[in-house]
Short mmCIF file of N, CA and C in Angstrom, two decimals:
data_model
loop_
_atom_site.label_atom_id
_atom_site.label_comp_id
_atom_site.label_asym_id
_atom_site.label_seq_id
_atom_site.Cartn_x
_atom_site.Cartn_y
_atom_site.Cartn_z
N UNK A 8 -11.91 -37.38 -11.34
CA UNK A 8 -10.87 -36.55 -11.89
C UNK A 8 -9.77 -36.38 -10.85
N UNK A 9 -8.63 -36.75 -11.40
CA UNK A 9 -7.41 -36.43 -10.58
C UNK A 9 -7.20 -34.67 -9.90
N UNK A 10 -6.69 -34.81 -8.72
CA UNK A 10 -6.87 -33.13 -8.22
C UNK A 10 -5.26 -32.61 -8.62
N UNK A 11 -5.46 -31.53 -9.51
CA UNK A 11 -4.46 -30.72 -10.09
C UNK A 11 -3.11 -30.37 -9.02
N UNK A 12 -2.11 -30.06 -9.10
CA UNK A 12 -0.99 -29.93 -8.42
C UNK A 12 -1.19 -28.40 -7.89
N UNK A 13 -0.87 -27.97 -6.81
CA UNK A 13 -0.89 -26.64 -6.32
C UNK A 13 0.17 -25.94 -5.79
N UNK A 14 0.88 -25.31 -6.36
CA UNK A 14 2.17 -24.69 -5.58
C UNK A 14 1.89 -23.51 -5.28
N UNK A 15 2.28 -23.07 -3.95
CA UNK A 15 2.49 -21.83 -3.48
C UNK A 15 3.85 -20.97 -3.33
N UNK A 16 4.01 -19.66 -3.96
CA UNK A 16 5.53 -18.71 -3.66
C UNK A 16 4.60 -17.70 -3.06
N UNK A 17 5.55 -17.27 -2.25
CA UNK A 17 5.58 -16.17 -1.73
C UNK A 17 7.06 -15.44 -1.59
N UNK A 18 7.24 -14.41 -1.13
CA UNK A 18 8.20 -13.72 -1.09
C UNK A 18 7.83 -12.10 -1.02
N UNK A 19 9.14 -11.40 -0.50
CA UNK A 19 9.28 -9.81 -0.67
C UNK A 19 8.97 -9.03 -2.14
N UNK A 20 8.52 -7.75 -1.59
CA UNK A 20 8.26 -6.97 -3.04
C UNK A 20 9.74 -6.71 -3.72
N UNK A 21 9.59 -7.29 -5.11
CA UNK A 21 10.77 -7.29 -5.79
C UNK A 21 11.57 -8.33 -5.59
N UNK A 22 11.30 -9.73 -4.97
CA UNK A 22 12.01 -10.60 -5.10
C UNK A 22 12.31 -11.59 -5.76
N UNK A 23 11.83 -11.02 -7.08
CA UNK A 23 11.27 -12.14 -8.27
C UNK A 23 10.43 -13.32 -8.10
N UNK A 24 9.56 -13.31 -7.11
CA UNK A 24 8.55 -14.25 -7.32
C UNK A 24 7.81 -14.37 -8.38
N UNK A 25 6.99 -13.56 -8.74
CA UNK A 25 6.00 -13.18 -10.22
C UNK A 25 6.89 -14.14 -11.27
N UNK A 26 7.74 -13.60 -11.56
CA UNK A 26 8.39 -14.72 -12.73
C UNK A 26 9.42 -15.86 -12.46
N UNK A 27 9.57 -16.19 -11.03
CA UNK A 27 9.77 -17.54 -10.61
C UNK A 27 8.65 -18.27 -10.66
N UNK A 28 7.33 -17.90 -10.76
CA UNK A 28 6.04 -18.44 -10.54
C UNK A 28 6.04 -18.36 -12.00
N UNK A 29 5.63 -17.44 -13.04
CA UNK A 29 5.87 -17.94 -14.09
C UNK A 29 6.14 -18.95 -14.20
N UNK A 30 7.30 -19.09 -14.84
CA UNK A 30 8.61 -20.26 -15.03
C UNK A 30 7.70 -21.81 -14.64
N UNK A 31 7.80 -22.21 -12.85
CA UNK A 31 7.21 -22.77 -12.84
C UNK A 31 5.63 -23.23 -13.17
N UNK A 32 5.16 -22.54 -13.50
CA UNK A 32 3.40 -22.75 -13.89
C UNK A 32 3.93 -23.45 -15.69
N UNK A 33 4.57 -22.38 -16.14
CA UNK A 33 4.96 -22.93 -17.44
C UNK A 33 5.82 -24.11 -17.51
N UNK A 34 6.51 -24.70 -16.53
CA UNK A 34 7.07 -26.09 -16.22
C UNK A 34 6.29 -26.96 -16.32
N UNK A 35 5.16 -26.96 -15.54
CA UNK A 35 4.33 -27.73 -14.70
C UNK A 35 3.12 -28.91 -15.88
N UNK A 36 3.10 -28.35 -17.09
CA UNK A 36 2.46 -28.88 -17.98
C UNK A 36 2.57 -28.69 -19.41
N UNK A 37 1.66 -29.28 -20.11
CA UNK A 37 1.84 -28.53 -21.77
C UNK A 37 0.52 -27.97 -21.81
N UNK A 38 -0.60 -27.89 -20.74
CA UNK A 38 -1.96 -27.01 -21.19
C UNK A 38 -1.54 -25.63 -21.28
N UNK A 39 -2.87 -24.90 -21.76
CA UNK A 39 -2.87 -23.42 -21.48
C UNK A 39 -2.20 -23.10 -20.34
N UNK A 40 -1.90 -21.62 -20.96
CA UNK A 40 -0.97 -21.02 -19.79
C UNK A 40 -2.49 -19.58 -19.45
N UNK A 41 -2.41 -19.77 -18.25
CA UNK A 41 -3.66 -18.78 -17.86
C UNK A 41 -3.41 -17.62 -16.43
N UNK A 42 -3.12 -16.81 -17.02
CA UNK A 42 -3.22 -15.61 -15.42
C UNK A 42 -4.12 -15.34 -15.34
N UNK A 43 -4.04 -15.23 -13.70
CA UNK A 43 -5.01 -14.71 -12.95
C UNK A 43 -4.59 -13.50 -12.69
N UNK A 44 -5.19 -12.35 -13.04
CA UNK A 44 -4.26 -11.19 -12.57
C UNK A 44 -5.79 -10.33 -11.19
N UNK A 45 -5.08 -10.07 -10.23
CA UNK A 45 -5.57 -9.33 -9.29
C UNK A 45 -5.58 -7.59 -8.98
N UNK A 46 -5.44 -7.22 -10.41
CA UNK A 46 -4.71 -5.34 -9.89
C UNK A 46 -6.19 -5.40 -10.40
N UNK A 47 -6.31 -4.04 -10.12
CA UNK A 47 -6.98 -2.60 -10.42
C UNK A 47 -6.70 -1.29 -10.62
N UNK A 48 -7.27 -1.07 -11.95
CA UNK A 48 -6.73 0.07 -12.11
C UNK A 48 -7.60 1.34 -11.64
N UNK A 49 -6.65 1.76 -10.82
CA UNK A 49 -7.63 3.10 -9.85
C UNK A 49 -7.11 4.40 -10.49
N UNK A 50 -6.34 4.47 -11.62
CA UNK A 50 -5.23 5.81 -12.06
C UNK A 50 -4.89 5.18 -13.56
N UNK A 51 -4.82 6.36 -14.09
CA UNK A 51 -4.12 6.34 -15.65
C UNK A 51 -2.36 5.28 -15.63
N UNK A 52 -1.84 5.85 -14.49
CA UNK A 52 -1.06 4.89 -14.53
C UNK A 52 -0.98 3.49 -14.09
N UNK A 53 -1.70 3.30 -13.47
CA UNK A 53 -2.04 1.65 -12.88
C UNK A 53 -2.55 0.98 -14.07
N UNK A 54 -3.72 1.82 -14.64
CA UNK A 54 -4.54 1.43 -16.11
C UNK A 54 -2.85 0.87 -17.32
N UNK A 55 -2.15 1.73 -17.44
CA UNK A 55 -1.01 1.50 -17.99
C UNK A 55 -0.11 0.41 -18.11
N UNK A 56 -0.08 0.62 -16.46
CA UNK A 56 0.69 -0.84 -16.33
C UNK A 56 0.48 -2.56 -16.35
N UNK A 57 -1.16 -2.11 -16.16
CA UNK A 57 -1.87 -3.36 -16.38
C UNK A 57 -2.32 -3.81 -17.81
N UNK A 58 -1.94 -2.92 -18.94
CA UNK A 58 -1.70 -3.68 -20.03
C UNK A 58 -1.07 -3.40 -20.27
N UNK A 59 0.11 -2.70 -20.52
CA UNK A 59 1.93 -3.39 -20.98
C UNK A 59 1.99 -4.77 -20.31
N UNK A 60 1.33 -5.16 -19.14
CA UNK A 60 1.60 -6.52 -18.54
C UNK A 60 0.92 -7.10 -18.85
N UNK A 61 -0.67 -7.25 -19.55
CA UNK A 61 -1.40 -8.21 -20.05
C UNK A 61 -0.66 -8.33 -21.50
N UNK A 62 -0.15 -7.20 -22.29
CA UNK A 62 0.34 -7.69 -23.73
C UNK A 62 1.68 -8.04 -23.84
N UNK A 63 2.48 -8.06 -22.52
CA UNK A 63 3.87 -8.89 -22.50
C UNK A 63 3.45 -10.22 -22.00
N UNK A 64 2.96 -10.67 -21.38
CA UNK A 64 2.17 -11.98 -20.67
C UNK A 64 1.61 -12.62 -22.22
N UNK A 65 0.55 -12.12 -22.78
CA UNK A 65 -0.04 -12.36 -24.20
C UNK A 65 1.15 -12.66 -25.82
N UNK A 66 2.07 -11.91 -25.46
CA UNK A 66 3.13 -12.17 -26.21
C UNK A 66 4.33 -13.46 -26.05
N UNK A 67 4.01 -13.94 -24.49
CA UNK A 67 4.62 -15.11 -24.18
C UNK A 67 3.81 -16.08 -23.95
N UNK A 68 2.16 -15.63 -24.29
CA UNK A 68 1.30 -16.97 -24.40
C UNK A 68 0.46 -17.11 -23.40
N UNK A 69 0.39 -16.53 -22.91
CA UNK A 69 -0.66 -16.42 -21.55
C UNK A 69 -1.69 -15.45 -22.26
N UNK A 70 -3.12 -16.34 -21.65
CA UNK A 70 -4.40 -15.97 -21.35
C UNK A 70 -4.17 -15.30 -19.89
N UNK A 71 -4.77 -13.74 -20.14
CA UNK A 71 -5.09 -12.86 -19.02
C UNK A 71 -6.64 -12.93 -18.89
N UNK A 72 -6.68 -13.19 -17.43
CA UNK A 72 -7.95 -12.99 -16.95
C UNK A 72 -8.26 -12.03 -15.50
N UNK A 73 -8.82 -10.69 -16.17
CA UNK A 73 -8.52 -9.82 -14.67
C UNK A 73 -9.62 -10.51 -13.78
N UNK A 74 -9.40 -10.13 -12.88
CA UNK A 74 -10.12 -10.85 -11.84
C UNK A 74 -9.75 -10.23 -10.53
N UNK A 75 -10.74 -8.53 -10.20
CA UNK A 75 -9.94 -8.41 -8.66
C UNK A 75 -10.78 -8.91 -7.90
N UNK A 76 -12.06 -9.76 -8.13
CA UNK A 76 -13.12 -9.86 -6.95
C UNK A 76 -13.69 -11.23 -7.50
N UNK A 77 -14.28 -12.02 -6.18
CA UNK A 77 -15.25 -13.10 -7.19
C UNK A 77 -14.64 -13.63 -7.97
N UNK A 78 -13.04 -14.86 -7.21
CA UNK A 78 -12.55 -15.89 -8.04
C UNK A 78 -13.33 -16.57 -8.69
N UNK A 79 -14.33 -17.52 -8.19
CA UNK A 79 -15.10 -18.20 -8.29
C UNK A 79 -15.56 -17.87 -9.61
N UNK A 80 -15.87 -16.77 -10.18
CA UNK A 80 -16.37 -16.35 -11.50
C UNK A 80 -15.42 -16.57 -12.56
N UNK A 81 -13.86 -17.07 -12.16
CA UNK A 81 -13.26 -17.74 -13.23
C UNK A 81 -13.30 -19.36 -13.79
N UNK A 82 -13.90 -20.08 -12.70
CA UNK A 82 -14.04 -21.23 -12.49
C UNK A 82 -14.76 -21.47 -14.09
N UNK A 83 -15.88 -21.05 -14.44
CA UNK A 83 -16.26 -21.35 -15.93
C UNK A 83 -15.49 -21.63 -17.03
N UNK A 84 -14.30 -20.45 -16.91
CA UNK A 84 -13.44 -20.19 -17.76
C UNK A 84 -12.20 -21.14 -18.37
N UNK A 85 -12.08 -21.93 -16.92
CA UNK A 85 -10.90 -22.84 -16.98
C UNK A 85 -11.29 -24.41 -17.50
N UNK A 86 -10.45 -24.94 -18.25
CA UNK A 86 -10.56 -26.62 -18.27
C UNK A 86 -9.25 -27.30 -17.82
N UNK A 87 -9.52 -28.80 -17.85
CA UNK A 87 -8.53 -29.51 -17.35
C UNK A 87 -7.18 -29.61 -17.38
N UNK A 88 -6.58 -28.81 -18.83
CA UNK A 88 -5.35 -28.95 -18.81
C UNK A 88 -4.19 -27.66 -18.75
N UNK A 89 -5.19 -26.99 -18.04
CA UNK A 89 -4.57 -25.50 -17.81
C UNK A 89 -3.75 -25.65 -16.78
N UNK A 90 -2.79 -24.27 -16.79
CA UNK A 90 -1.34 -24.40 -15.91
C UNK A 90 -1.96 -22.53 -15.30
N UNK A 91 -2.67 -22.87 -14.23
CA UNK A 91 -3.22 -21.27 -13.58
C UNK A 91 -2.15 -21.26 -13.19
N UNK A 92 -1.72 -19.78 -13.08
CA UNK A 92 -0.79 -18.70 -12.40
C UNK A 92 -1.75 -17.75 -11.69
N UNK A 93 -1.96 -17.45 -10.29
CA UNK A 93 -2.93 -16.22 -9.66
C UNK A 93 -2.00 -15.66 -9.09
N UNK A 94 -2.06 -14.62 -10.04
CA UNK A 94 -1.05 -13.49 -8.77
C UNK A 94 -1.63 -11.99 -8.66
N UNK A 95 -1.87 -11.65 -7.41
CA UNK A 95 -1.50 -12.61 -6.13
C UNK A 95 -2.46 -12.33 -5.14
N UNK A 96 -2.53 -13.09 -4.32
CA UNK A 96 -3.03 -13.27 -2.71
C UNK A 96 -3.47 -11.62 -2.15
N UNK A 97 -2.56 -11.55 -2.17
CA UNK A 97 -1.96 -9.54 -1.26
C UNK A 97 -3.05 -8.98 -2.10
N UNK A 98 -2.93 -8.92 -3.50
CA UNK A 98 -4.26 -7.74 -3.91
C UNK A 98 -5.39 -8.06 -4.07
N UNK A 99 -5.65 -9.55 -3.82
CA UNK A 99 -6.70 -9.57 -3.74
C UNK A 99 -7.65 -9.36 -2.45
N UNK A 100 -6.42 -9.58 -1.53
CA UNK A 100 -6.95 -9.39 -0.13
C UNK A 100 -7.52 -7.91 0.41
N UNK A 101 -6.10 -6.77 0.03
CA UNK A 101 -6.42 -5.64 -0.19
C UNK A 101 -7.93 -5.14 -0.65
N UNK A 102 -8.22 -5.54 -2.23
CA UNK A 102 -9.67 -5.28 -2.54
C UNK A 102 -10.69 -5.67 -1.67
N UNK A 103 -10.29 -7.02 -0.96
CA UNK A 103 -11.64 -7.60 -0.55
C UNK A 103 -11.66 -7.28 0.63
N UNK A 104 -10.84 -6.95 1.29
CA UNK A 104 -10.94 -6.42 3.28
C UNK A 104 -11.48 -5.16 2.85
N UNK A 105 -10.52 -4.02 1.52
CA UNK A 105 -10.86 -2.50 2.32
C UNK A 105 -11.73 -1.81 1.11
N UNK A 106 -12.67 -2.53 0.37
CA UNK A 106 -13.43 -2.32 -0.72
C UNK A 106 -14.30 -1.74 0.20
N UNK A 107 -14.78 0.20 -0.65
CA UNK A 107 -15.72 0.71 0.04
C UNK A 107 -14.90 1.47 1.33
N UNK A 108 -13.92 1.87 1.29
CA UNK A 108 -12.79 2.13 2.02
C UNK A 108 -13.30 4.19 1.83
N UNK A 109 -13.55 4.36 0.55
CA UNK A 109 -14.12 5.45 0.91
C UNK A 109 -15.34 6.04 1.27
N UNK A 110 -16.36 5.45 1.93
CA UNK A 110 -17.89 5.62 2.22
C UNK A 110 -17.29 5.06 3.74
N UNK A 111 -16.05 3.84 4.03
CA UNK A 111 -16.31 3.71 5.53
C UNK A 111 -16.84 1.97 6.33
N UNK A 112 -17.41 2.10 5.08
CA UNK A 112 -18.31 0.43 4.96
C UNK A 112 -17.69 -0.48 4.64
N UNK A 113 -16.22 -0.98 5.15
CA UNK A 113 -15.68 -1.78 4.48
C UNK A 113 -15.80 -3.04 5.02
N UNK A 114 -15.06 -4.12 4.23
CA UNK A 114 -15.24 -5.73 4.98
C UNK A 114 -14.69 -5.36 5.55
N UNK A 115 -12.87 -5.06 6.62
CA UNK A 115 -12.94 -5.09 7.34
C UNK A 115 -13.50 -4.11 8.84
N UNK A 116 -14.80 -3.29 8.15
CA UNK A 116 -15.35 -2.74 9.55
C UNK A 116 -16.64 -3.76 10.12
N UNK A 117 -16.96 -4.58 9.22
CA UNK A 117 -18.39 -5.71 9.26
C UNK A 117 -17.78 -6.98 9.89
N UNK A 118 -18.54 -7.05 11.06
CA UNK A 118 -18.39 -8.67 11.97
C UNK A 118 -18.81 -9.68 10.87
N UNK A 119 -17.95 -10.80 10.71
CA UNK A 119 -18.11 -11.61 9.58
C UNK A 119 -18.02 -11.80 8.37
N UNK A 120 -17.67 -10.52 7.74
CA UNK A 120 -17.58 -10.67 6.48
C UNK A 120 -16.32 -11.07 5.61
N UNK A 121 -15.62 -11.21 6.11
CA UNK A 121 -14.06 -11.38 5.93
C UNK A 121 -13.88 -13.07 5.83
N UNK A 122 -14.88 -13.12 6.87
CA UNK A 122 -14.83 -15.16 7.09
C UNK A 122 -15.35 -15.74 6.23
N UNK A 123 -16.47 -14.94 5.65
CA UNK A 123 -17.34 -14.92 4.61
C UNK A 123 -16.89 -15.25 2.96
N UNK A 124 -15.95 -14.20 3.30
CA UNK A 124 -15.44 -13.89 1.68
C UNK A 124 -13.92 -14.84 1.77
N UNK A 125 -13.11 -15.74 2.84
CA UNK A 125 -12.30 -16.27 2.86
C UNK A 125 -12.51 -17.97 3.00
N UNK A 126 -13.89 -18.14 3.32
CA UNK A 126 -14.40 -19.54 3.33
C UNK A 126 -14.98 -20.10 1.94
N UNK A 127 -15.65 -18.73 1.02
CA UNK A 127 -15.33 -18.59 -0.75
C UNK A 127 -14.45 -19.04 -1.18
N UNK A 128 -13.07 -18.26 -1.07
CA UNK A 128 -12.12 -18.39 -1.53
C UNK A 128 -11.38 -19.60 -1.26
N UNK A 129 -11.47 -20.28 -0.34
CA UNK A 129 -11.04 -21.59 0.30
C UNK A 129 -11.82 -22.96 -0.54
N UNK A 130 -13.41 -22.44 -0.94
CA UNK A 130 -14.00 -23.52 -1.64
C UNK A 130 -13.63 -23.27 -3.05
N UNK A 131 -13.11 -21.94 -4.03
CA UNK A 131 -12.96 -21.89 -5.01
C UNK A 131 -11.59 -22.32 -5.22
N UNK A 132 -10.77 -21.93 -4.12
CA UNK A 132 -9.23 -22.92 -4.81
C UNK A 132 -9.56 -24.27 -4.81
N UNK A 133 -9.86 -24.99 -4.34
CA UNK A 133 -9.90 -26.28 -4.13
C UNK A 133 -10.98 -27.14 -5.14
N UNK A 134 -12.14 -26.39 -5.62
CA UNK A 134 -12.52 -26.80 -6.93
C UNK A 134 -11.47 -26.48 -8.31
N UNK A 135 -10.33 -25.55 -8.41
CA UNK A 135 -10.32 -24.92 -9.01
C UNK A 135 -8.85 -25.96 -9.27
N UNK A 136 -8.52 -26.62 -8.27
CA UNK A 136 -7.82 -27.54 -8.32
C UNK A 136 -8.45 -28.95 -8.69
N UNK A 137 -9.21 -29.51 -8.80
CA UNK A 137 -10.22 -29.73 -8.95
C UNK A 137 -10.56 -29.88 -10.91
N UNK A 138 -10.20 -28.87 -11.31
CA UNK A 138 -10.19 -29.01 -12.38
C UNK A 138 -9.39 -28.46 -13.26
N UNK A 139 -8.17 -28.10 -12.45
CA UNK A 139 -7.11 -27.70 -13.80
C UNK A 139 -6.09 -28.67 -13.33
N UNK A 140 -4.90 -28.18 -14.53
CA UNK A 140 -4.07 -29.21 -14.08
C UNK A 140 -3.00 -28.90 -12.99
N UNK A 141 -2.58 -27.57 -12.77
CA UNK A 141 -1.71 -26.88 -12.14
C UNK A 141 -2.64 -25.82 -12.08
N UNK A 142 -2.30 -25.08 -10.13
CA UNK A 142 -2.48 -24.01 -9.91
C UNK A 142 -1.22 -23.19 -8.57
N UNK A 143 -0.98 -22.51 -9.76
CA UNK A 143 0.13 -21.67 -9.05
C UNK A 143 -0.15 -20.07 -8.14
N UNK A 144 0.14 -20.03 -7.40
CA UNK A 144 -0.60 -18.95 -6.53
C UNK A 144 0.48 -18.33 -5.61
N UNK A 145 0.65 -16.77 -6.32
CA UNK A 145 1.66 -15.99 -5.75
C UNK A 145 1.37 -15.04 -4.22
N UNK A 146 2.28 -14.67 -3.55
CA UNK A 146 1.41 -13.82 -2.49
C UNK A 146 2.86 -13.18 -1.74
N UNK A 147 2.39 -11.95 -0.97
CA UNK A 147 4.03 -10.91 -0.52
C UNK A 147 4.08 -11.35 0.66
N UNK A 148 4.99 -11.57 1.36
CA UNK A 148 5.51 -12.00 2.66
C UNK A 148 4.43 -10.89 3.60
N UNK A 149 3.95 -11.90 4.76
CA UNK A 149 3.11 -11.21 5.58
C UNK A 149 3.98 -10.07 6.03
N UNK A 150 4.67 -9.45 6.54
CA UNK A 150 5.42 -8.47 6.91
C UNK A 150 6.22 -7.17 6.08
N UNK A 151 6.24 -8.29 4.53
CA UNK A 151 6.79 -7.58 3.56
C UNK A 151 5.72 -6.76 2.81
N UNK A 152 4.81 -5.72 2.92
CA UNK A 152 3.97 -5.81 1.65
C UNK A 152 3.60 -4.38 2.33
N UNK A 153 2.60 -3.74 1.33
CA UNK A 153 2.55 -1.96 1.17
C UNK A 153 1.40 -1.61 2.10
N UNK A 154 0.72 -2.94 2.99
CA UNK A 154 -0.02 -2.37 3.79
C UNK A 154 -0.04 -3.10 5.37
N UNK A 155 0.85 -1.61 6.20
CA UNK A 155 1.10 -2.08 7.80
C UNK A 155 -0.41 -1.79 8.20
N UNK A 156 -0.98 -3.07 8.00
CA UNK A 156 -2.39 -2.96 9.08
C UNK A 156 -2.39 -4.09 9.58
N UNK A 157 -2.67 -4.52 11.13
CA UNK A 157 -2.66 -5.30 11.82
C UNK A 157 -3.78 -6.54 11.28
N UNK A 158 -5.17 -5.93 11.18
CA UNK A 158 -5.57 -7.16 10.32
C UNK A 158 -5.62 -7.60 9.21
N UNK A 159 -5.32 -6.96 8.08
CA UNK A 159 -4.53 -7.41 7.04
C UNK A 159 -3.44 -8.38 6.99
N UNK A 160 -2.47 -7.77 8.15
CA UNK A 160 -1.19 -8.66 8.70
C UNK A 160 -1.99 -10.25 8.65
N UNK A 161 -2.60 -10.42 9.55
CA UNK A 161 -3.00 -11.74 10.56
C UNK A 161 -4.27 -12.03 9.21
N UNK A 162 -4.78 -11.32 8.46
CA UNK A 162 -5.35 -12.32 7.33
C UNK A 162 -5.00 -13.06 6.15
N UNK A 163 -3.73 -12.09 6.22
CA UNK A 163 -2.51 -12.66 5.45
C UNK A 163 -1.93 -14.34 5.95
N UNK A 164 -1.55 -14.17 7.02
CA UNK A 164 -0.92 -14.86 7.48
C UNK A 164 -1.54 -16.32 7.56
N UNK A 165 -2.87 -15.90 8.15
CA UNK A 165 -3.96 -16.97 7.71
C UNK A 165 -3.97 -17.92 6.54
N UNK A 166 -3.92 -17.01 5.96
CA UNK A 166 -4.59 -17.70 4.27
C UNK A 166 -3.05 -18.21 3.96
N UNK A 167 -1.49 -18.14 4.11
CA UNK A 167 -0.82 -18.29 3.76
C UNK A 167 -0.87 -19.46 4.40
N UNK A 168 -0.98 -19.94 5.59
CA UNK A 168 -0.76 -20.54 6.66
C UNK A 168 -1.44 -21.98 5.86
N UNK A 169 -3.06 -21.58 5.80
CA UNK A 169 -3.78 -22.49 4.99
C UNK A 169 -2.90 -23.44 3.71
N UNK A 170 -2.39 -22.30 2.53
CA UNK A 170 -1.96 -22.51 0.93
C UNK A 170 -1.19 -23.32 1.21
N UNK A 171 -0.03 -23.37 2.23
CA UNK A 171 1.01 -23.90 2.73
C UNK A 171 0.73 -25.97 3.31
N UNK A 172 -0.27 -25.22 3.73
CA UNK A 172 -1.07 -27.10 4.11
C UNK A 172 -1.37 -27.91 3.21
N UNK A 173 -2.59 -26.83 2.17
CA UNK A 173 -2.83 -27.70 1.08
C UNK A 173 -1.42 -27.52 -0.41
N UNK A 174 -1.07 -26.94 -0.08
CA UNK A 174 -0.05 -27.34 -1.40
C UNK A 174 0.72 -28.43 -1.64
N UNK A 175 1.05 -28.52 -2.84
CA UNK A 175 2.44 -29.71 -3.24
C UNK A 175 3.32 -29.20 -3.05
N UNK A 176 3.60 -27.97 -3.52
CA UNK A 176 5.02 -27.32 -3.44
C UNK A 176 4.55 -26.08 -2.90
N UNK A 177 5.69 -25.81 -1.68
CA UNK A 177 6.02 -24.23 -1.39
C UNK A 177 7.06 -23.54 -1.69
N UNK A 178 7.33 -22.43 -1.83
CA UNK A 178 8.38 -22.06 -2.14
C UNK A 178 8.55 -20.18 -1.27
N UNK A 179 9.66 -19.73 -1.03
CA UNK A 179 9.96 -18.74 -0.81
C UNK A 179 10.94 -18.13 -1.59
N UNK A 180 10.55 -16.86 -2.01
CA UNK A 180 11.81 -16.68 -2.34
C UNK A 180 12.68 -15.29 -2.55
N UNK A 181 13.49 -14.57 -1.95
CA UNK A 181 14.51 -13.76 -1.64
C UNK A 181 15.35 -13.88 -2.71
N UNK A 182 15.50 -12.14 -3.27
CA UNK A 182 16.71 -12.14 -4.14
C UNK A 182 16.99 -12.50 -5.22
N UNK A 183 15.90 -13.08 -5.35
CA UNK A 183 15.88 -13.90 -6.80
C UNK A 183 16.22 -15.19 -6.90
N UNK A 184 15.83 -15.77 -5.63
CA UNK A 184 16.51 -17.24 -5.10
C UNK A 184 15.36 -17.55 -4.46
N UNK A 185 15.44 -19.21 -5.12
CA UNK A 185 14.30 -19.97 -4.19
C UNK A 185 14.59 -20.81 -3.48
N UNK A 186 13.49 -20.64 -2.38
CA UNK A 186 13.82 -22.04 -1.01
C UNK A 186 12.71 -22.68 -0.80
N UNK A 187 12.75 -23.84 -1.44
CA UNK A 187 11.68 -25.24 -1.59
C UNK A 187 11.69 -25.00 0.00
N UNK A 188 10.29 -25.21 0.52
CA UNK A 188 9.81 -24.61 2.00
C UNK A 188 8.68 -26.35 2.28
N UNK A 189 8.37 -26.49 1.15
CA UNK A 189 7.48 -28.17 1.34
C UNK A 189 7.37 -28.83 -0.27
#
């Protein structure tokens, strides 16, 4: 099986990435159109916003698939001629470093577990490419995003660092403007 095309955006909060990524995922083929969505709803209003956005997404044809933990558990879900959209990177990272954030016990207070849960995620994109046809994968500028923590920063940066190697296309983008980056 041919390995699916992978583009990466990133960009600032509010810089229209989300629906520059759209756009392109919906370019990219005539399969299903499939999100990956990464929120959680921790509040009546988060709960809110995460379906006005699954039934505006659903109204333009996208399959929502929440998913804040355990990509890998979408892998079933998908076939060959799907056009994934995962957005994004940032919340999923969020969940998976500071999950358990109130007991104290989090991945990032545990030696290893972070390498753990990012060497996962490294084997599930790459099957996941593997078998769709397009996978588009959004994420907030390491510097730009709602959480100043130093290792968050540098796990960010990591994994971006990675997407950037294996992708076809990168993209950045500011303002509502994109800059083909590879």
């Amino acid at each position: 099986m041919a390995r699916g095309e992978l583009i990466f955006i990133s960009g600032g909060v509010r810089s229209g990435k989300s629906a520059y990524a759209e756009s392109v995922a919906r370019a990219s083929g005539k399969g299903r159109k499939v999100y990956l969505a990464s929120g959680q709803a921790y509040d009546e209003e988060m709960k809110e916003r995460i379906e006005r956005h699954r039934k505006d997404r659903q109204q333009d044809g996208w399959l929502t698939i929440e998913q804040a933990y355990s990509m890998e558990s979408v892998l079933e879900k998908l076939t060959p001629d799907d056009l994934v959209l995962w957005d994004c990177v940032t919340t999923w990272l969020a969940n998976e470093l500071y999950e358990g954030w109130e007991t104290g016990g989090t991945c990032a207070n545990t030696v290893g577990c972070m390498e753990q849960k990012w060497s996962k995620l490294q084997e599930t994109i790459l099957e996941m490419m593997n078998t769709v046809h397009s996978l588009t994968i959004v994420s907030n500028e390491v510097l730009d995003d709602f959480v100043r923590d130093e290792l968050y920063q540098s796990w960010l940066g990591r994994i971006h660092i990675w997407l950037v190697q294996q992708a076809d296309r990168a993209f950045e983008m500011e303002n509502g403007l994109s800059f083909r980056r590879k």
